[in-house]
Amino acid sequence: MWDPTAISFTMLETHEHFIHGIIQARDNSTVIHFSAIYGLHTVPTRKDLWRKLKEIDELMIHPWLIMGDFNSVLDVEDRVQGSEIQEYETRDFRRFIEECGITELQTSGRLFTWTNNHVYSRIDRALVNAQWMSTMPPSLVHINDPYFSDHSPLCIEVEQESISRKKPFRFLNCLANHAEFEEIVKSSWSIHTQAKGTMTIWFKLKKVKGALKKLNSREFIGMENKIKSIRDRLKELQTQMRDINHTTTQFEEEKELKQHLEKWSLIEESIYRQKSRIQWLKLGDSNSAYFYASMKGRRAQNYIKQLTSTTWRLLLKPEEIQE
């Protein structure tokens, strides 16, 4: 959790639906935009909320947290013991999330955030943009008990020590495009074994997997640093070529760097797209940041940071969660 004495808040805009400003660490190590939301009570009156948030999104280049009472449901499961949720109630909220590439943070604690002791609804949320998912550490929203209020307060944990775990090998499509791929698979599959029956298949697949893991480690590990290095060198070279006295060597090096940058950028985008499980691509534009944010969002939703036991004891240690 952030120490309140180590941060400052600067208000940028006030509106009948929200307060928007910048949260900044006093050592300038972290800068995020924060919108505290209070949506009005009807679908027509909330249209201005979605319009104003879209205007903020168009200019946003920093991590952005949008949190509070939206007074709007998003899914049919977001209300029980009340009237059945209709499509028109969720349409504007869902369109805002899709058009702005917004992700909801993972939650723990209570399922519903508002009640009048008869109807239970989920109308309070913490949403973030792609920049948040790309640059901020894993975040968890605690939905606490309401006590004297009809709303449950949301408490966001923005920093938590990550636990390093051994990751399983997953086949990436870019491996199949490598010049050595077919030969590696062929030679690994051709290795003689004393195994019989289906054990022969298992043995051969294990050998192919091991060989492909080595290829992946050799060619694709550290790809982000490789792309950064190419970009830095290209920028340095083009700075040197601003005058008219260009050499043939400089032209050739620039051409080669551009080819390498295009190659590795496409590979990076392919990997992020595959990991994100999103089959969408805007023609003519690189969407690596979008796919990377989607991948982190899905990983965060699937990652279990804590559980509540049957005796209502909070389990935080990995071994307790696993048991």
PDB file of C-alpha atoms in Angstrom:
ATOM      1  CA  MET A   1       0.000   0.000   0.000  1.00  0.00           C
ATOM      2  CA  TRP A   2       1.125   3.570  -0.591  1.00  0.00           C
ATOM      3  CA  ASP A   3       2.073   5.669   2.414  1.00  0.00           C
ATOM      4  CA  PRO A   4      -0.398   8.643   2.346  1.00  0.00           C
ATOM      5  CA  THR A   5       2.350  10.964   3.573  1.00  0.00           C
ATOM      6  CA  ALA A   6       4.520  10.077   0.570  1.00  0.00           C
ATOM      7  CA  ILE A   7       2.036  11.118  -2.140  1.00  0.00           C
ATOM      8  CA  SER A   8       0.185  14.244  -3.226  1.00  0.00           C
ATOM      9  CA  PHE A   9      -3.063  14.810  -5.142  1.00  0.00           C
ATOM     10  CA  THR A  10      -3.523  17.652  -7.645  1.00  0.00           C
ATOM     11  CA  MET A  11      -7.074  18.284  -8.829  1.00  0.00           C
ATOM     12  CA  LEU A  12      -7.438  18.891 -12.587  1.00  0.00           C
ATOM     13  CA  GLU A  13     -11.183  18.843 -13.194  1.00  0.00           C
ATOM     14  CA  THR A  14     -14.444  18.683 -11.288  1.00  0.00           C
ATOM     15  CA  HIS A  15     -17.734  17.540 -12.754  1.00  0.00           C
ATOM     16  CA  GLU A  16     -21.146  16.574 -11.403  1.00  0.00           C
ATOM     17  CA  HIS A  17     -20.188  12.929 -12.048  1.00  0.00           C
ATOM     18  CA  PHE A  18     -16.541  12.860 -10.941  1.00  0.00           C
ATOM     19  CA  ILE A  19     -13.410  14.519  -9.584  1.00  0.00           C
ATOM     20  CA  HIS A  20     -10.305  14.027 -11.739  1.00  0.00           C
ATOM     21  CA  GLY A  21      -6.697  14.694 -10.798  1.00  0.00           C
ATOM     22  CA  ILE A  22      -3.111  13.443 -10.535  1.00  0.00           C
ATOM     23  CA  ILE A  23      -1.663  11.307  -7.746  1.00  0.00           C
ATOM     24  CA  GLN A  24       2.093  11.744  -7.578  1.00  0.00           C
ATOM     25  CA  ALA A  25       4.764  10.287  -5.319  1.00  0.00           C
ATOM     26  CA  ARG A  26       6.759  13.026  -3.607  1.00  0.00           C
ATOM     27  CA  ASP A  27       9.959  11.509  -4.988  1.00  0.00           C
ATOM     28  CA  ASN A  28       8.389  11.697  -8.509  1.00  0.00           C
ATOM     29  CA  SER A  29       8.831   7.935  -8.957  1.00  0.00           C
ATOM     30  CA  THR A  30       5.145   7.369  -9.747  1.00  0.00           C
ATOM     31  CA  VAL A  31       2.540   9.510 -11.521  1.00  0.00           C
ATOM     32  CA  ILE A  32      -1.012   8.273 -12.126  1.00  0.00           C
ATOM     33  CA  HIS A  33      -4.297   9.931 -13.055  1.00  0.00           C
ATOM     34  CA  PHE A  34      -7.257   9.216 -10.784  1.00  0.00           C
ATOM     35  CA  SER A  35     -10.983   9.771 -11.355  1.00  0.00           C
ATOM     36  CA  ALA A  36     -13.316   9.417  -8.355  1.00  0.00           C
ATOM     37  CA  ILE A  37     -16.745   8.555  -9.792  1.00  0.00           C
ATOM     38  CA  TYR A  38     -20.299   9.207  -8.668  1.00  0.00           C
ATOM     39  CA  GLY A  39     -22.686   8.345 -11.488  1.00  0.00           C
ATOM     40  CA  LEU A  40     -26.178   9.832 -11.529  1.00  0.00           C
ATOM     41  CA  HIS A  41     -29.207   7.598 -11.085  1.00  0.00           C
ATOM     42  CA  THR A  42     -30.674   7.177 -14.578  1.00  0.00           C
ATOM     43  CA  VAL A  43     -29.361   5.960 -17.928  1.00  0.00           C
ATOM     44  CA  PRO A  44     -29.971   9.326 -19.729  1.00  0.00           C
ATOM     45  CA  THR A  45     -28.250  11.385 -16.998  1.00  0.00           C
ATOM     46  CA  ARG A  46     -25.186   9.101 -17.084  1.00  0.00           C
ATOM     47  CA  LYS A  47     -24.575   9.649 -20.805  1.00  0.00           C
ATOM     48  CA  ASP A  48     -22.625  12.802 -20.000  1.00  0.00           C
ATOM     49  CA  LEU A  49     -20.380  10.758 -17.674  1.00  0.00           C
ATOM     50  CA  TRP A  50     -19.342   8.371 -20.458  1.00  0.00           C
ATOM     51  CA  ARG A  51     -18.806  11.280 -22.875  1.00  0.00           C
ATOM     52  CA  LYS A  52     -16.549  13.186 -20.452  1.00  0.00           C
ATOM     53  CA  LEU A  53     -14.540  10.068 -19.573  1.00  0.00           C
ATOM     54  CA  LYS A  54     -13.990   9.365 -23.284  1.00  0.00           C
ATOM     55  CA  GLU A  55     -12.660  12.905 -23.709  1.00  0.00           C
ATOM     56  CA  ILE A  56     -10.166  12.312 -20.889  1.00  0.00           C
ATOM     57  CA  ASP A  57      -9.154   8.986 -22.411  1.00  0.00           C
ATOM     58  CA  GLU A  58      -8.355  10.594 -25.782  1.00  0.00           C
ATOM     59  CA  LEU A  59      -5.654  12.725 -24.146  1.00  0.00           C
ATOM     60  CA  MET A  60      -4.445  10.179 -21.584  1.00  0.00           C
ATOM     61  CA  ILE A  61      -0.823   9.010 -21.775  1.00  0.00           C
ATOM     62  CA  HIS A  62      -0.352   8.001 -18.105  1.00  0.00           C
ATOM     63  CA  PRO A  63      -1.718   5.146 -15.988  1.00  0.00           C
ATOM     64  CA  TRP A  64      -5.336   5.972 -15.151  1.00  0.00           C
ATOM     65  CA  LEU A  65      -7.481   4.636 -12.310  1.00  0.00           C
ATOM     66  CA  ILE A  66     -11.272   5.193 -12.575  1.00  0.00           C
ATOM     67  CA  MET A  67     -12.898   4.187  -9.314  1.00  0.00           C
ATOM     68  CA  GLY A  68     -16.141   4.689  -7.422  1.00  0.00           C
ATOM     69  CA  ASP A  69     -19.915   4.439  -7.674  1.00  0.00           C
ATOM     70  CA  PHE A  70     -20.883   4.224 -11.356  1.00  0.00           C
ATOM     71  CA  ASN A  71     -24.528   3.624 -10.433  1.00  0.00           C
ATOM     72  CA  SER A  72     -24.609   1.267 -13.408  1.00  0.00           C
ATOM     73  CA  VAL A  73     -24.490  -2.496 -13.744  1.00  0.00           C
ATOM     74  CA  LEU A  74     -22.354  -4.167 -16.399  1.00  0.00           C
ATOM     75  CA  ASP A  75     -23.518  -7.803 -16.501  1.00  0.00           C
ATOM     76  CA  VAL A  76     -26.745  -9.694 -15.832  1.00  0.00           C
ATOM     77  CA  GLU A  77     -25.168 -11.183 -12.682  1.00  0.00           C
ATOM     78  CA  ASP A  78     -24.655  -7.730 -11.153  1.00  0.00           C
ATOM     79  CA  ARG A  79     -28.093  -7.572  -9.481  1.00  0.00           C
ATOM     80  CA  VAL A  80     -30.079 -10.100  -7.450  1.00  0.00           C
ATOM     81  CA  GLN A  81     -33.552  -9.950  -5.907  1.00  0.00           C
ATOM     82  CA  GLY A  82     -34.405  -6.914  -8.019  1.00  0.00           C
ATOM     83  CA  SER A  83     -35.782  -6.281 -11.495  1.00  0.00           C
ATOM     84  CA  GLU A  84     -34.182  -8.234 -14.317  1.00  0.00           C
ATOM     85  CA  ILE A  85     -31.285  -6.354 -15.942  1.00  0.00           C
ATOM     86  CA  GLN A  86     -32.119  -5.083 -19.430  1.00  0.00           C
ATOM     87  CA  GLU A  87     -29.690  -4.529 -22.309  1.00  0.00           C
ATOM     88  CA  TYR A  88     -30.252  -0.751 -22.384  1.00  0.00           C
ATOM     89  CA  GLU A  89     -28.965  -0.516 -18.766  1.00  0.00           C
ATOM     90  CA  THR A  90     -25.521  -1.887 -19.657  1.00  0.00           C
ATOM     91  CA  ARG A  91     -25.127  -0.610 -23.248  1.00  0.00           C
ATOM     92  CA  ASP A  92     -23.406   2.744 -22.600  1.00  0.00           C
ATOM     93  CA  PHE A  93     -21.122   1.428 -19.850  1.00  0.00           C
ATOM     94  CA  ARG A  94     -20.036  -1.535 -21.971  1.00  0.00           C
ATOM     95  CA  ARG A  95     -19.424   0.664 -25.024  1.00  0.00           C
ATOM     96  CA  PHE A  96     -17.212   2.996 -22.957  1.00  0.00           C
ATOM     97  CA  ILE A  97     -15.119   0.054 -21.706  1.00  0.00           C
ATOM     98  CA  GLU A  98     -14.706  -1.441 -25.187  1.00  0.00           C
ATOM     99  CA  GLU A  99     -13.936   1.793 -27.044  1.00  0.00           C
ATOM    100  CA  CYS A 100     -11.384   3.017 -24.474  1.00  0.00           C
ATOM    101  CA  GLY A 101      -9.712  -0.370 -23.856  1.00  0.00           C
ATOM    102  CA  ILE A 102     -10.557  -0.271 -20.144  1.00  0.00           C
ATOM    103  CA  THR A 103      -9.980  -3.247 -17.799  1.00  0.00           C
ATOM    104  CA  GLU A 104     -11.617  -3.979 -14.439  1.00  0.00           C
ATOM    105  CA  LEU A 105      -9.196  -4.854 -11.655  1.00  0.00           C
ATOM    106  CA  GLN A 106      -9.502  -8.151  -9.818  1.00  0.00           C
ATOM    107  CA  THR A 107     -11.528  -7.990  -6.594  1.00  0.00           C
ATOM    108  CA  SER A 108     -11.648  -9.854  -3.299  1.00  0.00           C
ATOM    109  CA  GLY A 109     -14.136  -9.817  -0.445  1.00  0.00           C
ATOM    110  CA  ARG A 110     -17.849  -9.149  -0.876  1.00  0.00           C
ATOM    111  CA  LEU A 111     -19.522  -9.943  -4.204  1.00  0.00           C
ATOM    112  CA  PHE A 112     -21.995  -7.024  -4.240  1.00  0.00           C
ATOM    113  CA  THR A 113     -21.155  -3.422  -3.379  1.00  0.00           C
ATOM    114  CA  TRP A 114     -24.592  -1.877  -2.683  1.00  0.00           C
ATOM    115  CA  THR A 115     -27.770  -3.018  -0.990  1.00  0.00           C
ATOM    116  CA  ASN A 116     -30.999  -1.628   0.428  1.00  0.00           C
ATOM    117  CA  ASN A 117     -31.372  -4.844   2.464  1.00  0.00           C
ATOM    118  CA  HIS A 118     -33.545  -6.295  -0.290  1.00  0.00           C
ATOM    119  CA  VAL A 119     -31.799  -5.725  -3.630  1.00  0.00           C
ATOM    120  CA  TYR A 120     -28.071  -6.449  -3.988  1.00  0.00           C
ATOM    121  CA  SER A 121     -26.088  -4.816  -6.812  1.00  0.00           C
ATOM    122  CA  ARG A 122     -22.530  -4.505  -8.061  1.00  0.00           C
ATOM    123  CA  ILE A 123     -22.263  -0.850  -9.087  1.00  0.00           C
ATOM    124  CA  ASP A 124     -18.932   0.198  -7.496  1.00  0.00           C
ATOM    125  CA  ARG A 125     -15.814  -0.694  -9.490  1.00  0.00           C
ATOM    126  CA  ALA A 126     -12.136   0.050 -10.065  1.00  0.00           C
ATOM    127  CA  LEU A 127     -11.239   0.352 -13.759  1.00  0.00           C
ATOM    128  CA  VAL A 128      -7.838   1.037 -15.334  1.00  0.00           C
ATOM    129  CA  ASN A 129      -6.504   1.829 -18.799  1.00  0.00           C
ATOM    130  CA  ALA A 130      -3.909  -0.042 -20.875  1.00  0.00           C
ATOM    131  CA  GLN A 131      -1.038   2.130 -19.592  1.00  0.00           C
ATOM    132  CA  TRP A 132      -1.871   1.084 -16.030  1.00  0.00           C
ATOM    133  CA  MET A 133      -1.896  -2.604 -16.953  1.00  0.00           C
ATOM    134  CA  SER A 134       1.411  -2.234 -18.820  1.00  0.00           C
ATOM    135  CA  THR A 135       3.410  -0.277 -16.240  1.00  0.00           C
ATOM    136  CA  MET A 136       1.899  -0.736 -12.768  1.00  0.00           C
ATOM    137  CA  PRO A 137       2.502  -3.727 -10.468  1.00  0.00           C
ATOM    138  CA  PRO A 138      -0.305  -6.270  -9.921  1.00  0.00           C
ATOM    139  CA  SER A 139      -3.289  -4.604  -8.252  1.00  0.00           C
ATOM    140  CA  LEU A 140      -6.107  -6.013  -6.129  1.00  0.00           C
ATOM    141  CA  VAL A 141      -9.327  -4.298  -5.045  1.00  0.00           C
ATOM    142  CA  HIS A 142     -10.687  -5.233  -1.610  1.00  0.00           C
ATOM    143  CA  ILE A 143     -14.467  -4.881  -1.288  1.00  0.00           C
ATOM    144  CA  ASN A 144     -14.855  -4.264   2.435  1.00  0.00           C
ATOM    145  CA  ASP A 145     -17.865  -4.557   4.745  1.00  0.00           C
ATOM    146  CA  PRO A 146     -20.237  -1.548   4.513  1.00  0.00           C
ATOM    147  CA  TYR A 147     -20.781  -1.036   8.279  1.00  0.00           C
ATOM    148  CA  PHE A 148     -23.154   1.977   8.533  1.00  0.00           C
ATOM    149  CA  SER A 149     -23.304   2.677   4.757  1.00  0.00           C
ATOM    150  CA  ASP A 150     -25.374   1.112   1.981  1.00  0.00           C
ATOM    151  CA  HIS A 151     -22.175   0.992  -0.150  1.00  0.00           C
ATOM    152  CA  SER A 152     -19.148  -1.213   0.461  1.00  0.00           C
ATOM    153  CA  PRO A 153     -15.909   0.815   0.411  1.00  0.00           C
ATOM    154  CA  LEU A 154     -13.277  -0.180  -2.135  1.00  0.00           C
ATOM    155  CA  CYS A 155      -9.641  -0.345  -1.067  1.00  0.00           C
ATOM    156  CA  ILE A 156      -7.037  -0.795  -3.794  1.00  0.00           C
ATOM    157  CA  GLU A 157      -3.702  -2.467  -3.138  1.00  0.00           C
ATOM    158  CA  VAL A 158      -1.356  -1.125  -5.807  1.00  0.00           C
ATOM    159  CA  GLU A 159       1.876  -2.735  -4.766  1.00  0.00           C
ATOM    160  CA  GLN A 160       2.628  -6.240  -3.573  1.00  0.00           C
ATOM    161  CA  GLU A 161       5.762  -8.316  -3.644  1.00  0.00           C
ATOM    162  CA  SER A 162       5.547 -10.704  -6.561  1.00  0.00           C
ATOM    163  CA  ILE A 163       6.424 -14.346  -6.044  1.00  0.00           C
ATOM    164  CA  SER A 164       8.696 -15.888  -8.623  1.00  0.00           C
ATOM    165  CA  ARG A 165       7.422 -19.188  -9.941  1.00  0.00           C
ATOM    166  CA  LYS A 166       8.752 -21.553 -12.544  1.00  0.00           C
ATOM    167  CA  LYS A 167       6.758 -20.989 -15.728  1.00  0.00           C
ATOM    168  CA  PRO A 168       5.693 -23.858 -18.002  1.00  0.00           C
ATOM    169  CA  PHE A 169       6.901 -23.815 -21.604  1.00  0.00           C
ATOM    170  CA  ARG A 170       4.258 -22.673 -24.070  1.00  0.00           C
ATOM    171  CA  PHE A 171       4.653 -22.992 -27.816  1.00  0.00           C
ATOM    172  CA  LEU A 172       4.689 -19.607 -29.541  1.00  0.00           C
ATOM    173  CA  ASN A 173       3.624 -19.352 -33.168  1.00  0.00           C
ATOM    174  CA  CYS A 174       6.718 -17.306 -34.046  1.00  0.00           C
ATOM    175  CA  LEU A 175       8.864 -20.413 -33.411  1.00  0.00           C
ATOM    176  CA  ALA A 176       7.308 -22.067 -36.464  1.00  0.00           C
ATOM    177  CA  ASN A 177       8.558 -19.209 -38.658  1.00  0.00           C
ATOM    178  CA  HIS A 178      12.171 -19.608 -37.591  1.00  0.00           C
ATOM    179  CA  ALA A 179      14.542 -20.869 -40.309  1.00  0.00           C
ATOM    180  CA  GLU A 180      15.744 -23.770 -38.100  1.00  0.00           C
ATOM    181  CA  PHE A 181      12.308 -24.889 -36.885  1.00  0.00           C
ATOM    182  CA  GLU A 182      11.623 -27.748 -39.311  1.00  0.00           C
ATOM    183  CA  GLU A 183      15.138 -29.166 -39.007  1.00  0.00           C
ATOM    184  CA  ILE A 184      15.010 -29.026 -35.194  1.00  0.00           C
ATOM    185  CA  VAL A 185      11.662 -30.844 -35.100  1.00  0.00           C
ATOM    186  CA  LYS A 186      12.800 -33.419 -37.655  1.00  0.00           C
ATOM    187  CA  SER A 187      16.093 -34.228 -35.938  1.00  0.00           C
ATOM    188  CA  SER A 188      14.513 -34.382 -32.446  1.00  0.00           C
ATOM    189  CA  TRP A 189      11.704 -36.648 -33.667  1.00  0.00           C
ATOM    190  CA  SER A 190      14.169 -38.965 -35.381  1.00  0.00           C
ATOM    191  CA  ILE A 191      16.093 -39.812 -32.195  1.00  0.00           C
ATOM    192  CA  HIS A 192      16.033 -43.575 -31.549  1.00  0.00           C
ATOM    193  CA  THR A 193      14.351 -44.802 -28.367  1.00  0.00           C
ATOM    194  CA  GLN A 194      13.876 -48.143 -26.645  1.00  0.00           C
ATOM    195  CA  ALA A 195      10.354 -47.165 -25.579  1.00  0.00           C
ATOM    196  CA  LYS A 196       7.371 -49.103 -26.917  1.00  0.00           C
ATOM    197  CA  GLY A 197       3.837 -48.135 -27.948  1.00  0.00           C
ATOM    198  CA  THR A 198       2.508 -44.763 -26.869  1.00  0.00           C
ATOM    199  CA  MET A 199       5.627 -44.217 -24.728  1.00  0.00           C
ATOM    200  CA  THR A 200       7.499 -43.703 -28.011  1.00  0.00           C
ATOM    201  CA  ILE A 201       5.273 -40.722 -28.832  1.00  0.00           C
ATOM    202  CA  TRP A 202       5.737 -39.306 -25.324  1.00  0.00           C
ATOM    203  CA  PHE A 203       9.525 -39.660 -25.565  1.00  0.00           C
ATOM    204  CA  LYS A 204       9.719 -37.987 -28.993  1.00  0.00           C
ATOM    205  CA  LEU A 205       7.453 -35.117 -27.960  1.00  0.00           C
ATOM    206  CA  LYS A 206       9.614 -34.563 -24.884  1.00  0.00           C
ATOM    207  CA  LYS A 207      12.720 -34.336 -27.078  1.00  0.00           C
ATOM    208  CA  VAL A 208      11.027 -31.876 -29.466  1.00  0.00           C
ATOM    209  CA  LYS A 209       9.880 -29.751 -26.532  1.00  0.00           C
ATOM    210  CA  GLY A 210      13.392 -29.621 -25.082  1.00  0.00           C
ATOM    211  CA  ALA A 211      14.891 -28.580 -28.414  1.00  0.00           C
ATOM    212  CA  LEU A 212      12.255 -25.879 -28.963  1.00  0.00           C
ATOM    213  CA  LYS A 213      12.818 -24.541 -25.436  1.00  0.00           C
ATOM    214  CA  LYS A 214      16.501 -24.090 -26.295  1.00  0.00           C
ATOM    215  CA  LEU A 215      15.580 -22.334 -29.555  1.00  0.00           C
ATOM    216  CA  ASN A 216      13.179 -20.044 -27.702  1.00  0.00           C
ATOM    217  CA  SER A 217      15.796 -19.191 -25.059  1.00  0.00           C
ATOM    218  CA  ARG A 218      18.449 -18.517 -27.681  1.00  0.00           C
ATOM    219  CA  GLU A 219      16.369 -16.386 -30.045  1.00  0.00           C
ATOM    220  CA  PHE A 220      13.422 -14.818 -28.220  1.00  0.00           C
ATOM    221  CA  ILE A 221      14.313 -14.337 -24.553  1.00  0.00           C
ATOM    222  CA  GLY A 222      15.134 -10.688 -23.868  1.00  0.00           C
ATOM    223  CA  MET A 223      13.314  -9.553 -27.004  1.00  0.00           C
ATOM    224  CA  GLU A 224      12.197  -6.256 -25.400  1.00  0.00           C
ATOM    225  CA  ASN A 225      15.818  -5.297 -24.696  1.00  0.00           C
ATOM    226  CA  LYS A 226      16.779  -6.298 -28.216  1.00  0.00           C
ATOM    227  CA  ILE A 227      14.104  -4.043 -29.743  1.00  0.00           C
ATOM    228  CA  LYS A 228      15.098  -1.166 -27.439  1.00  0.00           C
ATOM    229  CA  SER A 229      18.744  -1.576 -28.457  1.00  0.00           C
ATOM    230  CA  ILE A 230      17.844  -1.470 -32.165  1.00  0.00           C
ATOM    231  CA  ARG A 231      15.668   1.615 -31.691  1.00  0.00           C
ATOM    232  CA  ASP A 232      18.375   3.412 -29.710  1.00  0.00           C
ATOM    233  CA  ARG A 233      20.992   2.667 -32.356  1.00  0.00           C
ATOM    234  CA  LEU A 234      18.643   3.737 -35.183  1.00  0.00           C
ATOM    235  CA  LYS A 235      17.894   7.009 -33.378  1.00  0.00           C
ATOM    236  CA  GLU A 236      21.598   7.657 -32.843  1.00  0.00           C
ATOM    237  CA  LEU A 237      22.418   6.899 -36.481  1.00  0.00           C
ATOM    238  CA  GLN A 238      19.623   9.093 -37.859  1.00  0.00           C
ATOM    239  CA  THR A 239      20.817  11.931 -35.631  1.00  0.00           C
ATOM    240  CA  GLN A 240      24.253  11.613 -37.235  1.00  0.00           C
ATOM    241  CA  MET A 241      22.640  11.644 -40.707  1.00  0.00           C
ATOM    242  CA  ARG A 242      20.876  14.988 -40.296  1.00  0.00           C
ATOM    243  CA  ASP A 243      23.550  16.741 -42.336  1.00  0.00           C
ATOM    244  CA  ILE A 244      23.967  16.109 -46.069  1.00  0.00           C
ATOM    245  CA  ASN A 245      27.290  14.283 -45.824  1.00  0.00           C
ATOM    246  CA  HIS A 246      25.902  10.779 -45.594  1.00  0.00           C
ATOM    247  CA  THR A 247      28.117   7.806 -46.257  1.00  0.00           C
ATOM    248  CA  THR A 248      27.093   4.639 -48.079  1.00  0.00           C
ATOM    249  CA  THR A 249      27.873   2.678 -44.930  1.00  0.00           C
ATOM    250  CA  GLN A 250      25.419   4.773 -42.917  1.00  0.00           C
ATOM    251  CA  PHE A 251      22.648   4.235 -45.495  1.00  0.00           C
ATOM    252  CA  GLU A 252      23.243   0.487 -45.463  1.00  0.00           C
ATOM    253  CA  GLU A 253      23.298   0.331 -41.652  1.00  0.00           C
ATOM    254  CA  GLU A 254      20.089   2.362 -41.439  1.00  0.00           C
ATOM    255  CA  LYS A 255      18.365   0.057 -43.917  1.00  0.00           C
ATOM    256  CA  GLU A 256      19.505  -3.033 -42.000  1.00  0.00           C
ATOM    257  CA  LEU A 257      18.376  -1.582 -38.653  1.00  0.00           C
ATOM    258  CA  LYS A 258      14.929  -0.773 -40.055  1.00  0.00           C
ATOM    259  CA  GLN A 259      14.567  -4.328 -41.345  1.00  0.00           C
ATOM    260  CA  HIS A 260      15.583  -5.778 -37.974  1.00  0.00           C
ATOM    261  CA  LEU A 261      13.224  -3.430 -36.115  1.00  0.00           C
ATOM    262  CA  GLU A 262      10.282  -4.376 -38.350  1.00  0.00           C
ATOM    263  CA  LYS A 263      11.050  -8.087 -37.958  1.00  0.00           C
ATOM    264  CA  TRP A 264      11.288  -8.048 -34.155  1.00  0.00           C
ATOM    265  CA  SER A 265       8.346  -5.672 -33.712  1.00  0.00           C
ATOM    266  CA  LEU A 266       6.120  -8.064 -35.688  1.00  0.00           C
ATOM    267  CA  ILE A 267       7.389 -11.003 -33.636  1.00  0.00           C
ATOM    268  CA  GLU A 268       6.712  -9.075 -30.399  1.00  0.00           C
ATOM    269  CA  GLU A 269       3.191  -8.216 -31.543  1.00  0.00           C
ATOM    270  CA  SER A 270       2.553 -11.851 -32.550  1.00  0.00           C
ATOM    271  CA  ILE A 271       3.615 -13.091 -29.108  1.00  0.00           C
ATOM    272  CA  TYR A 272       1.483 -10.570 -27.215  1.00  0.00           C
ATOM    273  CA  ARG A 273      -1.518 -11.246 -29.437  1.00  0.00           C
ATOM    274  CA  GLN A 274      -1.226 -14.991 -28.860  1.00  0.00           C
ATOM    275  CA  LYS A 275      -0.794 -14.597 -25.106  1.00  0.00           C
ATOM    276  CA  SER A 276      -3.688 -12.163 -24.844  1.00  0.00           C
ATOM    277  CA  ARG A 277      -6.060 -14.588 -26.640  1.00  0.00           C
ATOM    278  CA  ILE A 278      -7.571 -11.649 -28.477  1.00  0.00           C
ATOM    279  CA  GLN A 279      -8.097 -12.141 -32.199  1.00  0.00           C
ATOM    280  CA  TRP A 280      -8.345  -8.486 -33.146  1.00  0.00           C
ATOM    281  CA  LEU A 281      -5.890  -6.371 -35.090  1.00  0.00           C
ATOM    282  CA  LYS A 282      -6.218  -2.908 -36.484  1.00  0.00           C
ATOM    283  CA  LEU A 283      -4.771  -2.972 -40.004  1.00  0.00           C
ATOM    284  CA  GLY A 284      -1.627  -0.954 -40.541  1.00  0.00           C
ATOM    285  CA  ASP A 285      -0.949  -0.283 -36.859  1.00  0.00           C
ATOM    286  CA  SER A 286       1.096  -2.037 -34.190  1.00  0.00           C
ATOM    287  CA  ASN A 287      -1.017  -2.974 -31.164  1.00  0.00           C
ATOM    288  CA  SER A 288       1.663  -4.462 -28.922  1.00  0.00           C
ATOM    289  CA  ALA A 289       0.759  -2.188 -26.001  1.00  0.00           C
ATOM    290  CA  TYR A 290      -2.916  -3.151 -26.266  1.00  0.00           C
ATOM    291  CA  PHE A 291      -2.195  -6.874 -26.448  1.00  0.00           C
ATOM    292  CA  TYR A 292       0.354  -6.665 -23.620  1.00  0.00           C
ATOM    293  CA  ALA A 293      -2.156  -4.864 -21.389  1.00  0.00           C
ATOM    294  CA  SER A 294      -4.838  -7.448 -22.226  1.00  0.00           C
ATOM    295  CA  MET A 295      -2.424 -10.269 -21.431  1.00  0.00           C
ATOM    296  CA  LYS A 296      -1.548  -8.738 -18.048  1.00  0.00           C
ATOM    297  CA  GLY A 297      -5.223  -8.133 -17.325  1.00  0.00           C
ATOM    298  CA  ARG A 298      -6.149 -11.749 -17.996  1.00  0.00           C
ATOM    299  CA  ARG A 299      -3.190 -12.973 -15.936  1.00  0.00           C
ATOM    300  CA  ALA A 300      -4.186 -10.720 -13.028  1.00  0.00           C
ATOM    301  CA  GLN A 301      -7.788 -11.980 -13.151  1.00  0.00           C
ATOM    302  CA  ASN A 302      -6.621 -15.604 -13.082  1.00  0.00           C
ATOM    303  CA  TYR A 303      -4.011 -15.136 -10.346  1.00  0.00           C
ATOM    304  CA  ILE A 304      -5.219 -15.969  -6.816  1.00  0.00           C
ATOM    305  CA  LYS A 305      -3.601 -13.536  -4.376  1.00  0.00           C
ATOM    306  CA  GLN A 306      -5.722 -14.429  -1.356  1.00  0.00           C
ATOM    307  CA  LEU A 307      -8.616 -16.594  -0.214  1.00  0.00           C
ATOM    308  CA  THR A 308     -11.063 -16.535   2.674  1.00  0.00           C
ATOM    309  CA  SER A 309     -11.317 -19.824   4.562  1.00  0.00           C
ATOM    310  CA  THR A 310     -14.568 -21.415   5.741  1.00  0.00           C
ATOM    311  CA  THR A 311     -13.870 -19.860   9.171  1.00  0.00           C
ATOM    312  CA  TRP A 312     -13.541 -16.393   7.553  1.00  0.00           C
ATOM    313  CA  ARG A 313      -9.783 -16.302   8.074  1.00  0.00           C
ATOM    314  CA  LEU A 314      -7.895 -14.418   5.339  1.00  0.00           C
ATOM    315  CA  LEU A 315      -5.247 -16.633   3.665  1.00  0.00           C
ATOM    316  CA  LEU A 316      -2.349 -14.724   2.134  1.00  0.00           C
ATOM    317  CA  LYS A 317       0.591 -17.144   2.148  1.00  0.00           C
ATOM    318  CA  PRO A 318       1.016 -19.163  -1.093  1.00  0.00           C
ATOM    319  CA  GLU A 319       1.257 -22.470   0.785  1.00  0.00           C
ATOM    320  CA  GLU A 320      -2.024 -21.761   2.650  1.00  0.00           C
ATOM    321  CA  ILE A 321      -3.782 -20.828  -0.602  1.00  0.00           C
ATOM    322  CA  GLN A 322      -2.482 -23.972  -2.311  1.00  0.00           C
ATOM    323  CA  GLU A 323      -3.649 -26.196   0.552  1.00  0.00           C
TER     324      GLU A 323
END
